[in-house]
Each structure stands twice: as C-alpha cells, then as structure tokens.
Tab-separated table of C-alpha atoms in Angstrom:
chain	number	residue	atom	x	y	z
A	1	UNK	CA	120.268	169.384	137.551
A	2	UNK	CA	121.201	169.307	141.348
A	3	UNK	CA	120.035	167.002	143.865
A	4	UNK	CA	118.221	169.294	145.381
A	5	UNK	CA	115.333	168.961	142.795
A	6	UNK	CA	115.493	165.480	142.937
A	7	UNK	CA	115.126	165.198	146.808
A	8	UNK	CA	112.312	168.094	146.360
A	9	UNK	CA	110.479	165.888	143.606
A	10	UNK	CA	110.856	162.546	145.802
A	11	UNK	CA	109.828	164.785	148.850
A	12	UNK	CA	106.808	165.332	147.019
A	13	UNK	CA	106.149	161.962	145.798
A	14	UNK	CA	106.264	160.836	149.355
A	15	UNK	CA	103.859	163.741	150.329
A	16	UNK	CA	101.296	162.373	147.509
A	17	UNK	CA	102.182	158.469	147.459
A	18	UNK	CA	103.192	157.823	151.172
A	19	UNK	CA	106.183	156.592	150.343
A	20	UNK	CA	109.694	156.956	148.905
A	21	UNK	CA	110.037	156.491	144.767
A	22	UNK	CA	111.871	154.165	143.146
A	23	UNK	CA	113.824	156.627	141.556
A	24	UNK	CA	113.743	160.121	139.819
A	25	UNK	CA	114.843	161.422	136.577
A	26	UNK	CA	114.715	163.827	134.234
A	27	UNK	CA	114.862	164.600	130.374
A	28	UNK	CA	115.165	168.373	128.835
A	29	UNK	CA	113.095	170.543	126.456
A	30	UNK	CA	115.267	171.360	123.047
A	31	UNK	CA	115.825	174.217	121.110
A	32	UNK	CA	115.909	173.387	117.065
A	33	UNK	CA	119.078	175.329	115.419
A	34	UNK	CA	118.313	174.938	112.515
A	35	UNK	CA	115.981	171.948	110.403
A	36	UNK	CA	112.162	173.509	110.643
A	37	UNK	CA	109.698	171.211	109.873
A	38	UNK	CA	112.106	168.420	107.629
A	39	UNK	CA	111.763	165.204	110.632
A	40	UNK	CA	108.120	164.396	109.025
A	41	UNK	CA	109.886	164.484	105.875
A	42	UNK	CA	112.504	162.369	106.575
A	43	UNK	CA	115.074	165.088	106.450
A	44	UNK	CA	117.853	166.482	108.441
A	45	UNK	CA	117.523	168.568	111.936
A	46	UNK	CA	119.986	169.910	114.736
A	47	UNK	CA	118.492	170.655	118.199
A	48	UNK	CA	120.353	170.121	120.906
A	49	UNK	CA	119.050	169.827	124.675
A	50	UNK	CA	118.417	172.812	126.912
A	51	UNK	CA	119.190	172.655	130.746
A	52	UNK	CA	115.077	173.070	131.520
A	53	UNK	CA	113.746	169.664	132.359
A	54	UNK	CA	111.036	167.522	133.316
A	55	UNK	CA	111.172	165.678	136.440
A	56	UNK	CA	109.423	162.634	137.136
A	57	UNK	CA	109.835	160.788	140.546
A	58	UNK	CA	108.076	157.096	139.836
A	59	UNK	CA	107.398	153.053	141.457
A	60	UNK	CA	106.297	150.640	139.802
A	61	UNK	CA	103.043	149.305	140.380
A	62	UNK	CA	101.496	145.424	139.758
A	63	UNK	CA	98.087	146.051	139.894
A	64	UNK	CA	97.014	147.644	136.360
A	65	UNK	CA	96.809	150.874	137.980
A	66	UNK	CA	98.108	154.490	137.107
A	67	UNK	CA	98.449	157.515	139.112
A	68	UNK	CA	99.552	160.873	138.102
A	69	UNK	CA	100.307	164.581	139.438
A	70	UNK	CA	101.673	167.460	137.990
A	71	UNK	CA	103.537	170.214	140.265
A	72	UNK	CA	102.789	172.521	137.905
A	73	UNK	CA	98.667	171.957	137.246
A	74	UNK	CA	96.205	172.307	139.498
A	75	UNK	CA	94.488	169.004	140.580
A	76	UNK	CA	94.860	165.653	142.886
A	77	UNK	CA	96.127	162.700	141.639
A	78	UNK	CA	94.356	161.660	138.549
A	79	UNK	CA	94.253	157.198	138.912
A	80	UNK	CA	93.755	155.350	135.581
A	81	UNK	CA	94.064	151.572	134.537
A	82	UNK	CA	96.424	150.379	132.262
A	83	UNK	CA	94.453	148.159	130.592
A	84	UNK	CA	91.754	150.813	129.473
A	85	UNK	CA	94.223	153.114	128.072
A	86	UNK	CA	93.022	154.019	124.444
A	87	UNK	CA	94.182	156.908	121.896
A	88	UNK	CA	92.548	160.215	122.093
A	89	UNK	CA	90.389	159.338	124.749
A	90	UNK	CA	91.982	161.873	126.827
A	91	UNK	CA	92.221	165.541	126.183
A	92	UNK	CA	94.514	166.467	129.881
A	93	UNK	CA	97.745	166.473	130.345
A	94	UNK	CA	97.488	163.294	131.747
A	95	UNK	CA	97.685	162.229	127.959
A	96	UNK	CA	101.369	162.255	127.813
A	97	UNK	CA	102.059	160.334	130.492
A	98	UNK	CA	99.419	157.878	130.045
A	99	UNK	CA	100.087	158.006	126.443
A	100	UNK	CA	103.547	156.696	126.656
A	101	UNK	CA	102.091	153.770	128.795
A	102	UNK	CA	100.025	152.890	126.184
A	103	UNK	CA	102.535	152.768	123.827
A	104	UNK	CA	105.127	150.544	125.683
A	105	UNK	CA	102.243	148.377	126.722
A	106	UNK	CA	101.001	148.152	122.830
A	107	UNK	CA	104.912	147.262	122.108
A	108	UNK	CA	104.622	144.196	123.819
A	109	UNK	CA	106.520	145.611	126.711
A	110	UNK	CA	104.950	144.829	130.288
A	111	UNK	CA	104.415	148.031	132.055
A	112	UNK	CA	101.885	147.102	134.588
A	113	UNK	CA	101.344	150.360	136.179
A	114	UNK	CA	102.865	152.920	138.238
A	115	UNK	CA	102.992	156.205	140.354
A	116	UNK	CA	104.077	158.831	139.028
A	117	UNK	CA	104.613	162.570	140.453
A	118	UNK	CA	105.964	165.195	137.485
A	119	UNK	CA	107.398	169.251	137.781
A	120	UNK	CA	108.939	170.501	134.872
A	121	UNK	CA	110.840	173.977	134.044
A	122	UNK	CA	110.276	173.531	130.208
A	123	UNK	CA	107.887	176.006	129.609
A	124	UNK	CA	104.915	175.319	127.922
A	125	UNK	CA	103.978	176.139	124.755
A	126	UNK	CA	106.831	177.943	124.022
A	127	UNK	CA	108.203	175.537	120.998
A	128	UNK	CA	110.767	174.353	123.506
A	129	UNK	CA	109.149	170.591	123.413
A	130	UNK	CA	107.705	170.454	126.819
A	131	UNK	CA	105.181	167.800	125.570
A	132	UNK	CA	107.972	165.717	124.508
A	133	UNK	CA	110.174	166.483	127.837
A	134	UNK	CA	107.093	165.035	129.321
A	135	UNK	CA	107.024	161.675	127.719
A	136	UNK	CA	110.470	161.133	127.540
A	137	UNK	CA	111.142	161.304	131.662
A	138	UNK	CA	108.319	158.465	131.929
A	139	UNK	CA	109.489	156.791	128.994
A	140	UNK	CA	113.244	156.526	130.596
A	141	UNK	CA	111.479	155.720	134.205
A	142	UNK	CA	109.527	153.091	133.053
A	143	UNK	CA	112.330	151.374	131.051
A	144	UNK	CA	114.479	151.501	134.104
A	145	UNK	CA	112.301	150.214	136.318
A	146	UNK	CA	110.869	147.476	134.196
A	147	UNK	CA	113.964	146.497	132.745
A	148	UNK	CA	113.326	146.643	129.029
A	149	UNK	CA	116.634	147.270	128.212
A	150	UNK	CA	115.406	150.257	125.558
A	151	UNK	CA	118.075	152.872	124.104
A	152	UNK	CA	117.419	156.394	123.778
A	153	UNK	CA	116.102	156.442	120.020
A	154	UNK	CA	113.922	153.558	120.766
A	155	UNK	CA	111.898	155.449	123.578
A	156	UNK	CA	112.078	158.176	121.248
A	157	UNK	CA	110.083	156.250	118.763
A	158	UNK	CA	107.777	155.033	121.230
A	159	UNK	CA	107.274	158.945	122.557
A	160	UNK	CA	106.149	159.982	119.017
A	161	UNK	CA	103.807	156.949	118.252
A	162	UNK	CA	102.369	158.249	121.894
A	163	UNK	CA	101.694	161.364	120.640
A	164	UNK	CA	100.712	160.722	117.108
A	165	UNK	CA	98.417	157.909	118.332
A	166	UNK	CA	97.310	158.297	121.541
A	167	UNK	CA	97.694	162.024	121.986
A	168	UNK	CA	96.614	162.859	118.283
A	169	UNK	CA	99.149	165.330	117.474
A	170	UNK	CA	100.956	164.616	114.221
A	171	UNK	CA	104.350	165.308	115.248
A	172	UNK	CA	107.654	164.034	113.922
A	173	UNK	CA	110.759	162.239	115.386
A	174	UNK	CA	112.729	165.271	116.279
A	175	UNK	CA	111.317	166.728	119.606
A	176	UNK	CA	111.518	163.408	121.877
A	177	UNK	CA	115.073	162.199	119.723
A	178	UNK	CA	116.600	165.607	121.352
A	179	UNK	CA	115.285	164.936	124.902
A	180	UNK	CA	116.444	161.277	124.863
A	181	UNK	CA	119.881	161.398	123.165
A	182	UNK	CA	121.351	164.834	123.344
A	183	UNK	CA	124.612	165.298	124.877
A	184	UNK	CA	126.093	168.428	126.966
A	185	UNK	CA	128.289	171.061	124.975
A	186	UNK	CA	126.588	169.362	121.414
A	187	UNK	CA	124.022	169.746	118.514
A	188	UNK	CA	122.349	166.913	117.550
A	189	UNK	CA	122.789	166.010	113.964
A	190	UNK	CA	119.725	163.734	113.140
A	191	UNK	CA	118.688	162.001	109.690
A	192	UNK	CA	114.949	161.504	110.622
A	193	UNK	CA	114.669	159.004	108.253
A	194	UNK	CA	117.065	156.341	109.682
A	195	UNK	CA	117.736	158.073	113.119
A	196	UNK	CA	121.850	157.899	112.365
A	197	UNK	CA	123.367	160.502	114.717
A	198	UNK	CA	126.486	162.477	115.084
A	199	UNK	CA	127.001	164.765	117.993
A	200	UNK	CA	128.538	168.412	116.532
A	201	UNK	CA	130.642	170.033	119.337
A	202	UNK	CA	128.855	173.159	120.026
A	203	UNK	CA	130.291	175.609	122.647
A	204	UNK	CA	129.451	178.833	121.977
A	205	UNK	CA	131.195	180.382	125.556
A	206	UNK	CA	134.515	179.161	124.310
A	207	UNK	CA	134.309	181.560	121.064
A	208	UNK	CA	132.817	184.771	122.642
A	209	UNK	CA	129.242	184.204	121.626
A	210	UNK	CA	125.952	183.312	123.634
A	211	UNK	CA	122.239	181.804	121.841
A	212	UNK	CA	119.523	183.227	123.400
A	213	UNK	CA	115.984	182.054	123.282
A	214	UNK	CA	113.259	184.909	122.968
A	215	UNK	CA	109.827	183.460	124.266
A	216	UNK	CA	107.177	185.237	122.820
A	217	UNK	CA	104.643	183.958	125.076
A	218	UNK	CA	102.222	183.501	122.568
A	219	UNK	CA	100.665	180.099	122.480
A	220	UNK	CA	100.782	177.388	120.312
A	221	UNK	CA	99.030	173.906	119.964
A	222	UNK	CA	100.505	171.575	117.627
A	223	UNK	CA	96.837	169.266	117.666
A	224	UNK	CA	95.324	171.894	116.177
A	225	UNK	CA	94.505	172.552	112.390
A	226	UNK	CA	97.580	174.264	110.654
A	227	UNK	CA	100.422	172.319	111.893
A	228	UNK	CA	98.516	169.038	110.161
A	229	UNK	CA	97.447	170.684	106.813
A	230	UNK	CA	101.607	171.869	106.241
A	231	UNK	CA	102.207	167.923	107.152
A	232	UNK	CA	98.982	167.098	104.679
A	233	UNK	CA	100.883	169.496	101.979
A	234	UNK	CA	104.093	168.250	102.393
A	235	UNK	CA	102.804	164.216	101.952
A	236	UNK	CA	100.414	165.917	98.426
A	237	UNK	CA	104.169	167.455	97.115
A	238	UNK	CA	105.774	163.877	97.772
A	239	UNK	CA	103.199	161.969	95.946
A	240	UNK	CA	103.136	165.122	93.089
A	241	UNK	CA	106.979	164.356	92.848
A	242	UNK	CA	106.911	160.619	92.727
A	243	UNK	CA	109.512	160.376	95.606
A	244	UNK	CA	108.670	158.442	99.106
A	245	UNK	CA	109.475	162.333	101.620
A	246	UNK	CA	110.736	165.416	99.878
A	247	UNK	CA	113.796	164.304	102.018
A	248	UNK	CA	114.418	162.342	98.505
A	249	UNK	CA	114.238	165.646	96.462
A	250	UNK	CA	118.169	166.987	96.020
A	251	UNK	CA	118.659	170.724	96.121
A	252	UNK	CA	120.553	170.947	92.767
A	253	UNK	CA	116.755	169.428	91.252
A	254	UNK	CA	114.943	171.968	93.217
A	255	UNK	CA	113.732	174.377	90.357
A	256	UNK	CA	113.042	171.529	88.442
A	257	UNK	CA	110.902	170.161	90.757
A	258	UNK	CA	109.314	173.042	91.273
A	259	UNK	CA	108.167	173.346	87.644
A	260	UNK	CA	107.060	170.353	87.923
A	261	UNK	CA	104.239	171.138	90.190
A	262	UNK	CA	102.933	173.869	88.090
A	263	UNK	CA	99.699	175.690	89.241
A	264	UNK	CA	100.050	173.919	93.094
A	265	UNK	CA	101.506	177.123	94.444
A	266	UNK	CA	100.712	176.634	98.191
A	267	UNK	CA	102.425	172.953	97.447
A	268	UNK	CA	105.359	174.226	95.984
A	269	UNK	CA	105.807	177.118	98.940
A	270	UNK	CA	106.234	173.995	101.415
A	271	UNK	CA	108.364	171.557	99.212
A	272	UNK	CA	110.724	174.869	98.778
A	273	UNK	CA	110.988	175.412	102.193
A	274	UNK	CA	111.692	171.578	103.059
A	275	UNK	CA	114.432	171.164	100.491
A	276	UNK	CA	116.408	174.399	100.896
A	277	UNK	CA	116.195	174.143	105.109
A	278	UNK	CA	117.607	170.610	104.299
A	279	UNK	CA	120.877	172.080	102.559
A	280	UNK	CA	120.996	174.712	105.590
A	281	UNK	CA	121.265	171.904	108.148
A	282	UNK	CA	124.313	170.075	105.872
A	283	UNK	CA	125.677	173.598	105.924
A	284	UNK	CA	125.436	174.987	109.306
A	285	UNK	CA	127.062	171.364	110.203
A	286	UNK	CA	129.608	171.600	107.915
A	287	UNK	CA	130.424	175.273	109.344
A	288	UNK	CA	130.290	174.038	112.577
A	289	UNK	CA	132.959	170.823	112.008
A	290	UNK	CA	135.166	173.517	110.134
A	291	UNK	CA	135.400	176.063	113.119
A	292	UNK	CA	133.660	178.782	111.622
A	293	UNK	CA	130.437	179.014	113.913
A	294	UNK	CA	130.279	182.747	113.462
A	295	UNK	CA	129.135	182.073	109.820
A	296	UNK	CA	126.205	180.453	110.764
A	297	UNK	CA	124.251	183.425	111.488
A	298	UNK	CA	123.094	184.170	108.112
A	299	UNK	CA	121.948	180.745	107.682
A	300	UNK	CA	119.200	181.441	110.412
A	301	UNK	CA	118.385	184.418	109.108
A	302	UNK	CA	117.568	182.453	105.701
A	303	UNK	CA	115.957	179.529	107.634
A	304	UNK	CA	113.839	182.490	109.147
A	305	UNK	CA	112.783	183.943	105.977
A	306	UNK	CA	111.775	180.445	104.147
A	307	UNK	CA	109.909	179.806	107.637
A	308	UNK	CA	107.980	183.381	107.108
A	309	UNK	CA	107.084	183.473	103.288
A	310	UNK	CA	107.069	179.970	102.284
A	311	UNK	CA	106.088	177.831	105.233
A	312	UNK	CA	103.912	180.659	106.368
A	313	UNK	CA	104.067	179.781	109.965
A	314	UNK	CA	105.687	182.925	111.726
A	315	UNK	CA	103.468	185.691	113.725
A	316	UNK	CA	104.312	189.483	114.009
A	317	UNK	CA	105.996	188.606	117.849
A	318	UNK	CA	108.589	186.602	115.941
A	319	UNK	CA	109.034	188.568	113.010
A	320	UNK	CA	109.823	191.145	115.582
A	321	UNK	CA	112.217	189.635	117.204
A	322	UNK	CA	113.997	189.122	114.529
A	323	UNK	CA	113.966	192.395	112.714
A	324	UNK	CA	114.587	193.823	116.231
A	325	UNK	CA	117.981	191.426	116.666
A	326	UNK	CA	119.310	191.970	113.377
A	327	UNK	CA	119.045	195.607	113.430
A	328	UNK	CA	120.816	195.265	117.125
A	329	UNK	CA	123.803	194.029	115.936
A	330	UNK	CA	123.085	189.837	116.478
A	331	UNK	CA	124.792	187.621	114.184
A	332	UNK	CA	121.387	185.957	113.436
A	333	UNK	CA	118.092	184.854	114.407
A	334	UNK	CA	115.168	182.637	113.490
A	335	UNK	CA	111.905	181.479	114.728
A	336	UNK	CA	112.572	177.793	116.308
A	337	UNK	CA	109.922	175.440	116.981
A	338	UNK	CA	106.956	174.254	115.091
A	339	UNK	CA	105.333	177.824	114.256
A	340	UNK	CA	101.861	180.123	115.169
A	341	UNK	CA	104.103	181.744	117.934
A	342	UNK	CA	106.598	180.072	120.628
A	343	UNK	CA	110.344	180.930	120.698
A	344	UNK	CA	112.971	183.003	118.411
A	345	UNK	CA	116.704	182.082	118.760
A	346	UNK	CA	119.468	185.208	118.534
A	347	UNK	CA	122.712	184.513	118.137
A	348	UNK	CA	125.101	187.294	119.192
A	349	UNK	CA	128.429	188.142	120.610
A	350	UNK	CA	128.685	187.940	124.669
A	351	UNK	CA	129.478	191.991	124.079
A	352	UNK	CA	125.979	192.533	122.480
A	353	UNK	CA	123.572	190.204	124.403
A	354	UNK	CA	122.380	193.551	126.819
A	355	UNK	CA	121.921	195.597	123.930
A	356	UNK	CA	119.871	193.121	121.962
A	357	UNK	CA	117.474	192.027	124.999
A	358	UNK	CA	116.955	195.651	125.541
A	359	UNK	CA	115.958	196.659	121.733
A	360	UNK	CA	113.648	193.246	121.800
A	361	UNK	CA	111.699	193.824	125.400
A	362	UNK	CA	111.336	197.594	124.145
A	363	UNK	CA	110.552	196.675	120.400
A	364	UNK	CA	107.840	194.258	122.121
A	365	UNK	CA	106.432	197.210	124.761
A	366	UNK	CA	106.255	199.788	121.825
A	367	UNK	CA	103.824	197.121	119.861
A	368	UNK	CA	101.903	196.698	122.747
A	369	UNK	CA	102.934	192.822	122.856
A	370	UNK	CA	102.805	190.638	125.775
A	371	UNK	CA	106.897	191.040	127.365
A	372	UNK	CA	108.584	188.419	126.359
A	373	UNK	CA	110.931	185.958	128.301
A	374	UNK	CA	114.745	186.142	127.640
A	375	UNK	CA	117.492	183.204	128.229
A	376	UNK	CA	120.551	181.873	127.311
A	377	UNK	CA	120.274	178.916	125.660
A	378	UNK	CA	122.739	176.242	127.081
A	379	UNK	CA	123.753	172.460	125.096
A	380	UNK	CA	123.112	170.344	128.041
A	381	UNK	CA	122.482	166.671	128.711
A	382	UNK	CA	120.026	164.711	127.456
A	383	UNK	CA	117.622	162.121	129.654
A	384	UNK	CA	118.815	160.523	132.594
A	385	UNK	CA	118.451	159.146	136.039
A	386	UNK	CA	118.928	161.506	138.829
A	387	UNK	CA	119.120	159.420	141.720
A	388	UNK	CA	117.767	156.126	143.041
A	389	UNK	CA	115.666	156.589	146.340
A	390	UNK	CA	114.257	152.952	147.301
C-alpha cells in the first residue's frame, strides 16, 4: 500500500469533511486456501491476506454523530447517531460500518462517533471478504483513535458479532480473523474454536509457482437463504451426533458417524464435507511446514470436489474453472469463498500461468459466460495504520 493512496483517501476526506483526518488505514480482503465452510464449526481454516484493501481515512467525533462515504458507491455522506444504531435496521452498505460501531459501543467501549470516508480495491462479491475488509479498517480506526487498546482477534470478534447481529449475515470467524491478523509472505493457520494461530511461511515466488484467483463475476450474498440453511444443517448434524461443532467429530470416526445418521442424507453430505476439509487443512499445513508445497495441489482439487457434491455450493463458472485448469496443466484448483459463485484459486507453475488464463478466459467465452477477472494472488499484510495526518 503506498502513500499515495493514503494522501488520495485523506485528500478526499478533506474534500468531504473540510478538514484533515486523524489518520488512515487499511485492512485486506483474503483468499481461503483451503478450510471451506469449518470456522462456524469450530474447525480449522488457512486464508491468508491479499494485497487489495479497504481504506478508511477517519476523526473522531464527540457528539453521537456518524458520517459515512464510500468512493466506490454512489451517494453523499450518509449522517447517523450513535445512539440509535440497532441490528438489521439497515439494509446499505452503510451497515458495515455502522455495524461495527454498534458493536464496540454494545461492548462497553466508548465510541462516540466519527467521520469516516472509505475506497476499497477488494472487489465485491467476489468471495474475497470485502464485507469483512470493510469492518475491519473501521474496527482498527476506531480502536486507535479511541484508545481501547484491542488486538487483532478481538476486533475480529467484534467484526463478526457486527455482521451476525447487526448486519444479519450468519457468518463465521474466519473472514475478519484474516483481515486483522494476517502477516506478509504467510497462511494463516486458525482453530476457529479458540482463535490459536500459527503463521505457515508461504512464498510461492521462491519455489517457481504463482496462485491465481479466477473471479467469476457472478454474485453472491451471504444474507441470503442457502448460506444459512448449510449453517442450519451443520448445527442439526452436531446435535444428531451428540458433539458441541462437528469440529469434535475425528476423521478416523467419520464412517461411523455417518451411519449413525441414517436416512438424514442431505445432513450427512454436510457433516462429510466438514470433517474431511478439516483433515485437508492439518494436511496442506503439514505439507507446507515439510517443504513440499507442490503436493498440495491435489488437496484442492479434493477440497473442490467435497465443495461440489457434498456441500453443494459450486456453480457451472467454477466448475469450469476448474476442469479448465486441471486439464491446462495447474497443479490444482478449488472454488474459495463461501459458495453460489465468487472466486476459484489455480495453483500452477510460473511456466504455465499464460497457458492456463488463456484456456479459462476462452473456456468461459465458448460457454457464453460473463469474462472473468484473472490475478495473482499475493500473502500480504494484514490491518494496519497507513499514516497519521492530524
């Protein structure tokens, strides 16, 4: 993040605010490499932080009151109080933002109001966790400036009670843990269930290999119906089992737990995903502490598959993109994010990156599909402060 963007974000704040912020920082969208769906089960995940950011330029205020503006929406600045914040009584973006207010403020934490201007080059919908990019920037703003003395998994917490509560989407601990505590050049290994942490090195330059993200551009809304009923199916398999998450369900008592659920086939589809993506997280970490990154790749592939036929949350874009990658000579691939379209990752040698964009964008014009959008996908830093302006 160069200090251009900053300046350009405080420019703006000035433009909007009349005069200079307090500060401006930023916190990054994530892509998952492997863990689908296990945080609300208290399992295991590994995203790690992608050089896209939000970008929030904010003062304090004293007087109850909160003002927002987005770069990237149409609209003035939308002015709320503080003290009439309540959950799901907002259906903008302004939610986020305002949702993460609430949520310090319901903490016991005194946040009493602020201005805030926002851009952000996380793009939306995509599965990369622009929603939680969003909240996390304020989050780390507002703890700054207020003093509150928060640490990364902390805000985290507050960021997902934000948009669980206020927001009303039921998403776990994973997306806003990424933005807050990922580190440059690392995966973040993450137990959802008691937030422990261990950074894996990740550098895929230094061996010869690149992970790109495939956008789809199809569109996804976590608030809406299907993401809930696989959380809804997961909880039904948990209580079926007798165990507090399916977390709790080892992998060596997975067939036996599957006969145990007899007739509940659309329950047992779910807890087979959870527990075997579970095991592929301990082994793509363990693969990745040995040296042997490479072997990784069929591990997507798998995670891809369970994702597909068990989870049932793939779309013919990211099937595509797949087949298309594997067939093009990548090591591996997998949809990432949580489902109904967003992003596929491909993981390839540096020597085959042109040929596999190339089969994808044509794969996708052949189908008639929207084109999709191609990067490399980067470990980078998690939140932080950019620079201090007044």
């Amino acid at each position: 993040m160069s200090e251009a963007v900053a300046g350009e974000v405080a420019e703006r704040f000035k433009q909007l605010y009349g005069a200079d912020p307090e500060g401006v920082w930023a916190a990054p969208g994530r892509v998952n490499l492997i863990g689908e769906h296990t945080d609300y089960n208290d399992g295991f995940v590994m995203p790690f932080a992608l050089p896209h950011t939000a970008v929030a330029a904010v003062s304090r205020r004293d007087d109850g009151l909160l003002r927002l503006h987005s770069a990237d929406l149409e609209g003035g600045v939308a002015e709320l109080r503080v003290d009439e914040l309540a959950p799901q009584s907002d259906t903008a973006w302004t939610a986020y933002p305002a949702g993460v207010v609430w949520a310090l403020r319901e903490a016991g934490h005194p946040v009493t109001g602020a201005d805030v201007h926002l851009a952000s080059t996380v793009p939306a919908g995509a599965g990369l966790s622009s929603s939680a990019a969003l909240e996390v920037v304020v989050a780390l703003a507002l703890n700054d400036l207020f003093g509150l003395g928060l640490r990364g998994w902390q805000l985290a917490r507050l960021c997902q009670r934000a948009e669980n509560v206020y927001v009303g989407a039921p998403v776990g601990i994973m997306d806003q843990t990424a933005s807050a505590c990922c580190e440059a050049g690392h995966a973040l290994f993450l137990d959802t269930r008691d937030l422990s942490q261990r950074q894996i090195p990740f550098d895929l330059a230094a061996e010869g290999m690149r992970l790109l993200v495939v956008d789809t551009q199809v569109k996804h809304a976590h608030s809406e119906g299907e993401y809930g009923k696989r959380r809804a199916g997961c909880e039904k398999g948990a209580d079926l089992l007798g165990v507090d998450a399916l977390r709790d369900v080892p992998f060596d008592g997975l067939d036996e737990a599957l006969a145990r659920l007899g007739d509940e086939e659309e329950v047992r589809r779910l807890v087979r995903h959870i527990v075997t993506e579970n095991h592929r997280v301990e082994r793509v970490v363990s693969l990745l502490e040995s040296g042997d990154t490479r072997a990784i790749g069929p591990l997507l592939v798998e995670g891809h598959a369970s994702l597909r036929d068990d989870f049932r949350i793939s779309c013919p874009e990211l099937d595509l993109v797949v087949d298309t990658a594997m067939a093009s000579g990548a090591l591996g691939a997998r949809m990432t994010g949580g489902g109904f379209g967003g992003s596929a990752i491909v993981l390839a040698d540096i020597a085959d990156v042109d040929t596999i964009t190339k089969a994808v964008e044509e794969a996708f014009a052949a189908a008639a599909f929207t084109a999709p959008r191609v990067f490399e996908a980067i470990p980078s830093a998690g939140a932080r402060r950019l620079s201090r302006v007044a």
